[in-house]
PDB file of C-alpha atoms and ligand atoms in Angstrom:
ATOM      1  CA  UNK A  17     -20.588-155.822-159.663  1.00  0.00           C
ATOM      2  CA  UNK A  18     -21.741-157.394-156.329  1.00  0.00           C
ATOM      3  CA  UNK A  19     -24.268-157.821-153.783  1.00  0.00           C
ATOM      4  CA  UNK A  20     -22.404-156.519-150.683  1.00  0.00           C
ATOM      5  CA  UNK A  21     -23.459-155.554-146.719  1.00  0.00           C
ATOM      6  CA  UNK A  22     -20.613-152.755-145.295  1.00  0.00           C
ATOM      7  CA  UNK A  23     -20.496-151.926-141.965  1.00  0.00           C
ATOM      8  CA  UNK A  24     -21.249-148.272-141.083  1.00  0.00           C
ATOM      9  CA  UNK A  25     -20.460-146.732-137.282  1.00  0.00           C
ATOM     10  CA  UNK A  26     -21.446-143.229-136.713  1.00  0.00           C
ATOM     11  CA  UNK A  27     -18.939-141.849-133.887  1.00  0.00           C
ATOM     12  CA  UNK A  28     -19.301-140.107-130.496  1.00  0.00           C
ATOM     13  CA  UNK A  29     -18.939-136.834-132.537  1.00  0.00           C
ATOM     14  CA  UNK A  30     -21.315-137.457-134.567  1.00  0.00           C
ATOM     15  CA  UNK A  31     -24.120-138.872-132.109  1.00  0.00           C
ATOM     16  CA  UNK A  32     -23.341-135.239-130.471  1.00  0.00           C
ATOM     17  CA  UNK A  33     -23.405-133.338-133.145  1.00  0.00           C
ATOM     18  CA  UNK A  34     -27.003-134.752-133.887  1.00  0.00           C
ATOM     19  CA  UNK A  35     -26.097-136.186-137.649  1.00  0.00           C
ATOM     20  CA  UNK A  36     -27.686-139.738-136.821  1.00  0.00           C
ATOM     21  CA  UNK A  37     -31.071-138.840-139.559  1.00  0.00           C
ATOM     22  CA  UNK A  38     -28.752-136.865-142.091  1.00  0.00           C
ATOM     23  CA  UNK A  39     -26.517-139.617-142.419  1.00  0.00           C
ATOM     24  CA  UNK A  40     -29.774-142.555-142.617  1.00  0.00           C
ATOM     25  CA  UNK A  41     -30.716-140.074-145.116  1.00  0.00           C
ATOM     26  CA  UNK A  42     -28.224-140.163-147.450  1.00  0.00           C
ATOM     27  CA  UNK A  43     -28.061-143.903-147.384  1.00  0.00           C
ATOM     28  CA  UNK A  44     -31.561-144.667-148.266  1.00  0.00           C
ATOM     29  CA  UNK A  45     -31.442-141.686-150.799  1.00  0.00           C
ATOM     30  CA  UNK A  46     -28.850-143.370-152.386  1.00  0.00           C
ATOM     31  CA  UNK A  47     -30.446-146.452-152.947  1.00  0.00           C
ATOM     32  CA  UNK A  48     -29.037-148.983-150.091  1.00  0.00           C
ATOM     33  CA  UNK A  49     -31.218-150.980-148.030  1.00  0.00           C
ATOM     34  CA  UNK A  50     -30.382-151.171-144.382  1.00  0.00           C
ATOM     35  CA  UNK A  51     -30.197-154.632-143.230  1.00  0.00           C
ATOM     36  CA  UNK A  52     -29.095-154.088-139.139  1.00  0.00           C
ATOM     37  CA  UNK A  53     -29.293-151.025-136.875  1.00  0.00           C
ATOM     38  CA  UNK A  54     -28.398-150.754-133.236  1.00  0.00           C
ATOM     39  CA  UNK A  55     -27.065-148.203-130.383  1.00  0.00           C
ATOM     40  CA  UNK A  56     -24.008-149.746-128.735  1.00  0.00           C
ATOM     41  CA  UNK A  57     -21.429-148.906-126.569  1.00  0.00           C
ATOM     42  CA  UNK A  58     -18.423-150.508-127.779  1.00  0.00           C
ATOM     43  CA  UNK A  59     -16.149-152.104-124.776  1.00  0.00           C
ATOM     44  CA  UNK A  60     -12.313-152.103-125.169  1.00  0.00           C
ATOM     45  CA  UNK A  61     -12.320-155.229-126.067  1.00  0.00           C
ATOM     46  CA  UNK A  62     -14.439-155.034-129.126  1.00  0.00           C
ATOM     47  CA  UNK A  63     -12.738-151.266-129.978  1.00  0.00           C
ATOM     48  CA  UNK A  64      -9.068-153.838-129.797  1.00  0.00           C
ATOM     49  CA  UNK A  65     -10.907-156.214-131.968  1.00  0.00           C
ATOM     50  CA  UNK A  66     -12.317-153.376-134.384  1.00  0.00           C
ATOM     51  CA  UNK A  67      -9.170-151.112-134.599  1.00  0.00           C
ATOM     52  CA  UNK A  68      -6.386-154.012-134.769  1.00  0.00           C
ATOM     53  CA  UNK A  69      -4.771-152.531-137.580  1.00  0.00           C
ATOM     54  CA  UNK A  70      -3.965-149.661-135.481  1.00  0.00           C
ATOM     55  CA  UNK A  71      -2.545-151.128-132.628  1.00  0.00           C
ATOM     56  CA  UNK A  72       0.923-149.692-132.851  1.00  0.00           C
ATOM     57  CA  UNK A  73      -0.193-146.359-133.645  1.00  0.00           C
ATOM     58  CA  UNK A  74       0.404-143.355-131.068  1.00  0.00           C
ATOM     59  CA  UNK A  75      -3.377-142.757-131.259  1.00  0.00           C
ATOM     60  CA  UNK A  76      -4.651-146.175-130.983  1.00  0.00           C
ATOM     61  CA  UNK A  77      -5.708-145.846-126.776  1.00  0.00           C
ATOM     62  CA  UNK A  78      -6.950-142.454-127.301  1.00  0.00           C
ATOM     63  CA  UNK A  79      -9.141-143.508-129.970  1.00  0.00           C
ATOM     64  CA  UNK A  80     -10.354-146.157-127.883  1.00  0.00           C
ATOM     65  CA  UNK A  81     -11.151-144.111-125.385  1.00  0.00           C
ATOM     66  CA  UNK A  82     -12.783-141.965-127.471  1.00  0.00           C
ATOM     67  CA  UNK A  83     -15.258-144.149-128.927  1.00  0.00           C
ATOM     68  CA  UNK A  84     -16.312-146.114-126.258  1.00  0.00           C
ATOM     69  CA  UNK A  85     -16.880-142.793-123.953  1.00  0.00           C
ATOM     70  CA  UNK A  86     -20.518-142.996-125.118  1.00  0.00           C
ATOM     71  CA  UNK A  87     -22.644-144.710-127.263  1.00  0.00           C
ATOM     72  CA  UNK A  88     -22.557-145.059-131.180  1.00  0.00           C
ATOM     73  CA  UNK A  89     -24.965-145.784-133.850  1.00  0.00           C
ATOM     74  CA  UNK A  90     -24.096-148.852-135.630  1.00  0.00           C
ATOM     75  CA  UNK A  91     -25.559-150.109-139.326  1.00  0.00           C
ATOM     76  CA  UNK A  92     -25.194-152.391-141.505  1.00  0.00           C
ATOM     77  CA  UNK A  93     -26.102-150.884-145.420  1.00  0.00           C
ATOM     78  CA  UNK A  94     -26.468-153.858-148.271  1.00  0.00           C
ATOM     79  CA  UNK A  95     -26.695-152.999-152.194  1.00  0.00           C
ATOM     80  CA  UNK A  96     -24.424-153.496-155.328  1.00  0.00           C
ATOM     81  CA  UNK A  97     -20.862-152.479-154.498  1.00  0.00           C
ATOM     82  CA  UNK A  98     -21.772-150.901-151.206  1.00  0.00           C
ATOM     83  CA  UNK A  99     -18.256-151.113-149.886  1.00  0.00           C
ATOM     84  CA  UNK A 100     -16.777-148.611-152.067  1.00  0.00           C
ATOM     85  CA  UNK A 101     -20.312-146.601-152.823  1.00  0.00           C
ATOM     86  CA  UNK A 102     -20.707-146.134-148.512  1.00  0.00           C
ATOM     87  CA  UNK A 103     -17.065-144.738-148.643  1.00  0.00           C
ATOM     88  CA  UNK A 104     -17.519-142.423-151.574  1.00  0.00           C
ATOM     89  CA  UNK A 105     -20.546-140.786-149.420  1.00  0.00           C
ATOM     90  CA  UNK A 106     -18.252-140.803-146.510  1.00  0.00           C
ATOM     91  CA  UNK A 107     -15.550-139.113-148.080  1.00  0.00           C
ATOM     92  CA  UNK A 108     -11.513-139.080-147.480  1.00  0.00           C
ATOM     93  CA  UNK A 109     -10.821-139.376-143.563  1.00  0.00           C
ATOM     94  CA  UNK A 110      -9.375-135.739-142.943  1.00  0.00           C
ATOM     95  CA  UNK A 111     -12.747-133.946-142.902  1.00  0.00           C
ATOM     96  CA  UNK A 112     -11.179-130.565-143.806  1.00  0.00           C
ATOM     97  CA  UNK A 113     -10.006-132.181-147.419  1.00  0.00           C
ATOM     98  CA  UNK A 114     -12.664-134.233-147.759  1.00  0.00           C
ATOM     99  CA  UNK A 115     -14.868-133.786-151.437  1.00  0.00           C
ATOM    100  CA  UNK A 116     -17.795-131.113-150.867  1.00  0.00           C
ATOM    101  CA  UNK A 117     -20.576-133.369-150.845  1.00  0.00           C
ATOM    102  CA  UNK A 118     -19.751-136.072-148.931  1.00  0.00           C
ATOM    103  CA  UNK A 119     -20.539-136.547-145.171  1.00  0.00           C
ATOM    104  CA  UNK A 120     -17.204-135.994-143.842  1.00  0.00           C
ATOM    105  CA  UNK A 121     -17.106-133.146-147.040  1.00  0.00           C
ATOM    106  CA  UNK A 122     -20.480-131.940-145.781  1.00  0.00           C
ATOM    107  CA  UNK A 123     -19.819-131.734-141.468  1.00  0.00           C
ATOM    108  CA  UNK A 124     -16.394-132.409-140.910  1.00  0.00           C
ATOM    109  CA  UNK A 125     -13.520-130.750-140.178  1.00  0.00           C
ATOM    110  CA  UNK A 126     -10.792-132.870-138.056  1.00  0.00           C
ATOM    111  CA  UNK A 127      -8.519-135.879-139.320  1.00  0.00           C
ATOM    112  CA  UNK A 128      -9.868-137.443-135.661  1.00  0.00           C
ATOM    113  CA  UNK A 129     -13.335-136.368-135.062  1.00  0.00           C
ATOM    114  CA  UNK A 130     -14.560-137.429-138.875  1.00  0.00           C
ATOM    115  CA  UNK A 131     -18.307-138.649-137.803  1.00  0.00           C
ATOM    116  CA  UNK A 132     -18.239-141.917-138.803  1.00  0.00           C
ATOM    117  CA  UNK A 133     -16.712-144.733-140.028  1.00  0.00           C
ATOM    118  CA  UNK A 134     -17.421-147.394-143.188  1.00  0.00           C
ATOM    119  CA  UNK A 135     -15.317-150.589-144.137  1.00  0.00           C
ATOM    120  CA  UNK A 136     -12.869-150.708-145.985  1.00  0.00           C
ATOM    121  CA  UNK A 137     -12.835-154.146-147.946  1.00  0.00           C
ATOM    122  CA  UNK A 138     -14.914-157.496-147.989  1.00  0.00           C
ATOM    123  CA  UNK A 139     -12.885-158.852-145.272  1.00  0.00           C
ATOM    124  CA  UNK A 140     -13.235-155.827-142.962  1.00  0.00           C
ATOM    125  CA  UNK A 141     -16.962-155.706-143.396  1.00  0.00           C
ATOM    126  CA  UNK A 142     -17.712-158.937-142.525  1.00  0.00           C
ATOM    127  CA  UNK A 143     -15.524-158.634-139.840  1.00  0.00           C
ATOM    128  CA  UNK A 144     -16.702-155.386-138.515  1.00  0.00           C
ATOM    129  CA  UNK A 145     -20.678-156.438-138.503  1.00  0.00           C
ATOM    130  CA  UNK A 146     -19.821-159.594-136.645  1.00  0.00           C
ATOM    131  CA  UNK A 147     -18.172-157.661-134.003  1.00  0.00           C
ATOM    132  CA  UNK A 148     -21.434-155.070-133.215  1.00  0.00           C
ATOM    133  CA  UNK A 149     -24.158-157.629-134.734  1.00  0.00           C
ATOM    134  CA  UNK A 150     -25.607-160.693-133.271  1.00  0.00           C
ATOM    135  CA  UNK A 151     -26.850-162.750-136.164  1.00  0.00           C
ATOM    136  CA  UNK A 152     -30.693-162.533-135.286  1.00  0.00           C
ATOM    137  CA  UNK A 153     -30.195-158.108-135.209  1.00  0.00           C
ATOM    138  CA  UNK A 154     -29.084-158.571-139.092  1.00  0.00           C
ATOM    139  CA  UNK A 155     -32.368-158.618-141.334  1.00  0.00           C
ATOM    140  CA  UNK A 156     -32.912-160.088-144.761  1.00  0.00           C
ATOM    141  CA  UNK A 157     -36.330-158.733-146.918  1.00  0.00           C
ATOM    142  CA  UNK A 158     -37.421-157.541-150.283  1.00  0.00           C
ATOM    143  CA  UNK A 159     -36.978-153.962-150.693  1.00  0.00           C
ATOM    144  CA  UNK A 160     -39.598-152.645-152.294  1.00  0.00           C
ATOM    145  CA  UNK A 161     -37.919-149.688-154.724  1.00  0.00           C
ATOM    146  CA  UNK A 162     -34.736-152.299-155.740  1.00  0.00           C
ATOM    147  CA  UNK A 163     -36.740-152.686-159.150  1.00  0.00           C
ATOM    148  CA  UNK A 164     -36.359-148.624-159.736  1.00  0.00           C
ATOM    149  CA  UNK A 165     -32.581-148.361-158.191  1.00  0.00           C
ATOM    150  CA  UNK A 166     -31.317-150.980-160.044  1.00  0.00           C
ATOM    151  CA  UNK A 167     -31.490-152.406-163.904  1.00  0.00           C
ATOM    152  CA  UNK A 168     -32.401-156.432-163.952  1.00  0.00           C
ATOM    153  CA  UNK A 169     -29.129-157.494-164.854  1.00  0.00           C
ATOM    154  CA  UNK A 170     -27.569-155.521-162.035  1.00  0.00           C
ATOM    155  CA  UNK A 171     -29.858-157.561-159.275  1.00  0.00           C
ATOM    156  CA  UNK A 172     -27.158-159.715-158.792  1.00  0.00           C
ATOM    157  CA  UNK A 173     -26.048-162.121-155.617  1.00  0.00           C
TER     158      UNK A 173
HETATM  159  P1  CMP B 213     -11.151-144.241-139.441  1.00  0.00           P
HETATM  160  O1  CMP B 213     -10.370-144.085-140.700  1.00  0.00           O
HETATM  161  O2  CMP B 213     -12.582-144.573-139.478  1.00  0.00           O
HETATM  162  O3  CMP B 213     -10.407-145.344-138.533  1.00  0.00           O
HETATM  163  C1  CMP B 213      -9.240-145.011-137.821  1.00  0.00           C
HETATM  164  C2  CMP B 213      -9.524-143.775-137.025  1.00  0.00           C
HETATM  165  O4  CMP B 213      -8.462-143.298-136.241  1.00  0.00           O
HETATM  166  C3  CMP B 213      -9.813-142.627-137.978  1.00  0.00           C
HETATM  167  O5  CMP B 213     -11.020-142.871-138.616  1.00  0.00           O
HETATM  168  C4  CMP B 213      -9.778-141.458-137.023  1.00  0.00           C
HETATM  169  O6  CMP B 213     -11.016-141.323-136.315  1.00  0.00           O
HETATM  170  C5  CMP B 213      -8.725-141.916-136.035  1.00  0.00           C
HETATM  171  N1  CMP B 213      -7.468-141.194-136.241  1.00  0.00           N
HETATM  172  C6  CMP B 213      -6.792-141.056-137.375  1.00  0.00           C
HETATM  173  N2  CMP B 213      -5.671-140.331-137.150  1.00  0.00           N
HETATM  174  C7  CMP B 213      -5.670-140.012-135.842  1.00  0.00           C
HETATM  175  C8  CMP B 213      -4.783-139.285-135.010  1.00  0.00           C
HETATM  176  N3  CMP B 213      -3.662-138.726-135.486  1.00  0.00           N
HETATM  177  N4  CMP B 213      -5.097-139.161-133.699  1.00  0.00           N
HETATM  178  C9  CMP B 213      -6.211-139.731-133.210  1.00  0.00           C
HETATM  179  N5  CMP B 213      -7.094-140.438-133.957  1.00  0.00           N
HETATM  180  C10 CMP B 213      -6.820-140.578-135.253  1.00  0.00           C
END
């Protein structure tokens, strides 16, 4: 159990296909507290930076240029374990598998367009919000329902 911020992008396809509320939605439904929020449009150097792991792959300048061909919505989402609670509601990457229920579940059905993407592990989030967030665009406050979402002893970090 741990206080944790993950980094959340919603993709081209997903701008278009107008899922920018639905997916804020679920998020605060759930219980996390959104800490940064911004519109960018991600150059190729910060899509090499971002998708490094992927740099031998086939796919790796077409999904460049596919995500910096327009702007995305980027968050940041903090809350106990929100790592692995963000990519539960996200769902498995090939949207046509992906559980009923979750985003990708809910409005996806490609392996490549999947809507949006959430970090992996510690390292990757921290890494992923300094690459779209300036320090000052990352917010920290008392959210006001954390006594209802959470039990005393889980207010941790
Ligand atoms: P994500 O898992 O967020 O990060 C890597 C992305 O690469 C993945 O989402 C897809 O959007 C994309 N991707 C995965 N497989 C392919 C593929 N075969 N061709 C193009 N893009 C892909």
């Amino acid at each position: 159990m741990k206080m944790q911020k993950t980094a959340v992008l919603v993709k081209p396809d997903g701008l278009q296909r107008g899922l920018i509320g639905e997916i804020i939605s679920r998020f605060e439904r759930k219980g996390l507290k959104l800490v940064g929020l911004k519109m960018v449009s991600m150059t190729d150097a910060m899509l090499s930076e971002w998708y490094a792991e992927h740099r031998a792959k086939s796919f790796f300048g077409e999904l460049k240029e596919f995500m910096g061909s327009m702007p995305i919505v980027a968050m940041a989402w903090e809350g106990v374990d929100a790592i692995p609670v963000v990519r539960k509601l996200v769902g498995t990457t090939l949207g046509r598998e992906a559980e009923a229920g979750s985003i990708r579940g809910d409005f996806g059905m490609s392996q490549q367009l999947n809507l949006i993407h959430a970090s992996s592990n510690e390292a990757d989030a921290k890494r992923e919000i300094d690459i779209v967030f300036n320090v000052d665009e990352l917010f920290e406050y008392s959210g006001a329902m954390e006594c209802v979402v959470y039990a005393e002893e889980e207010r941790v970090g």
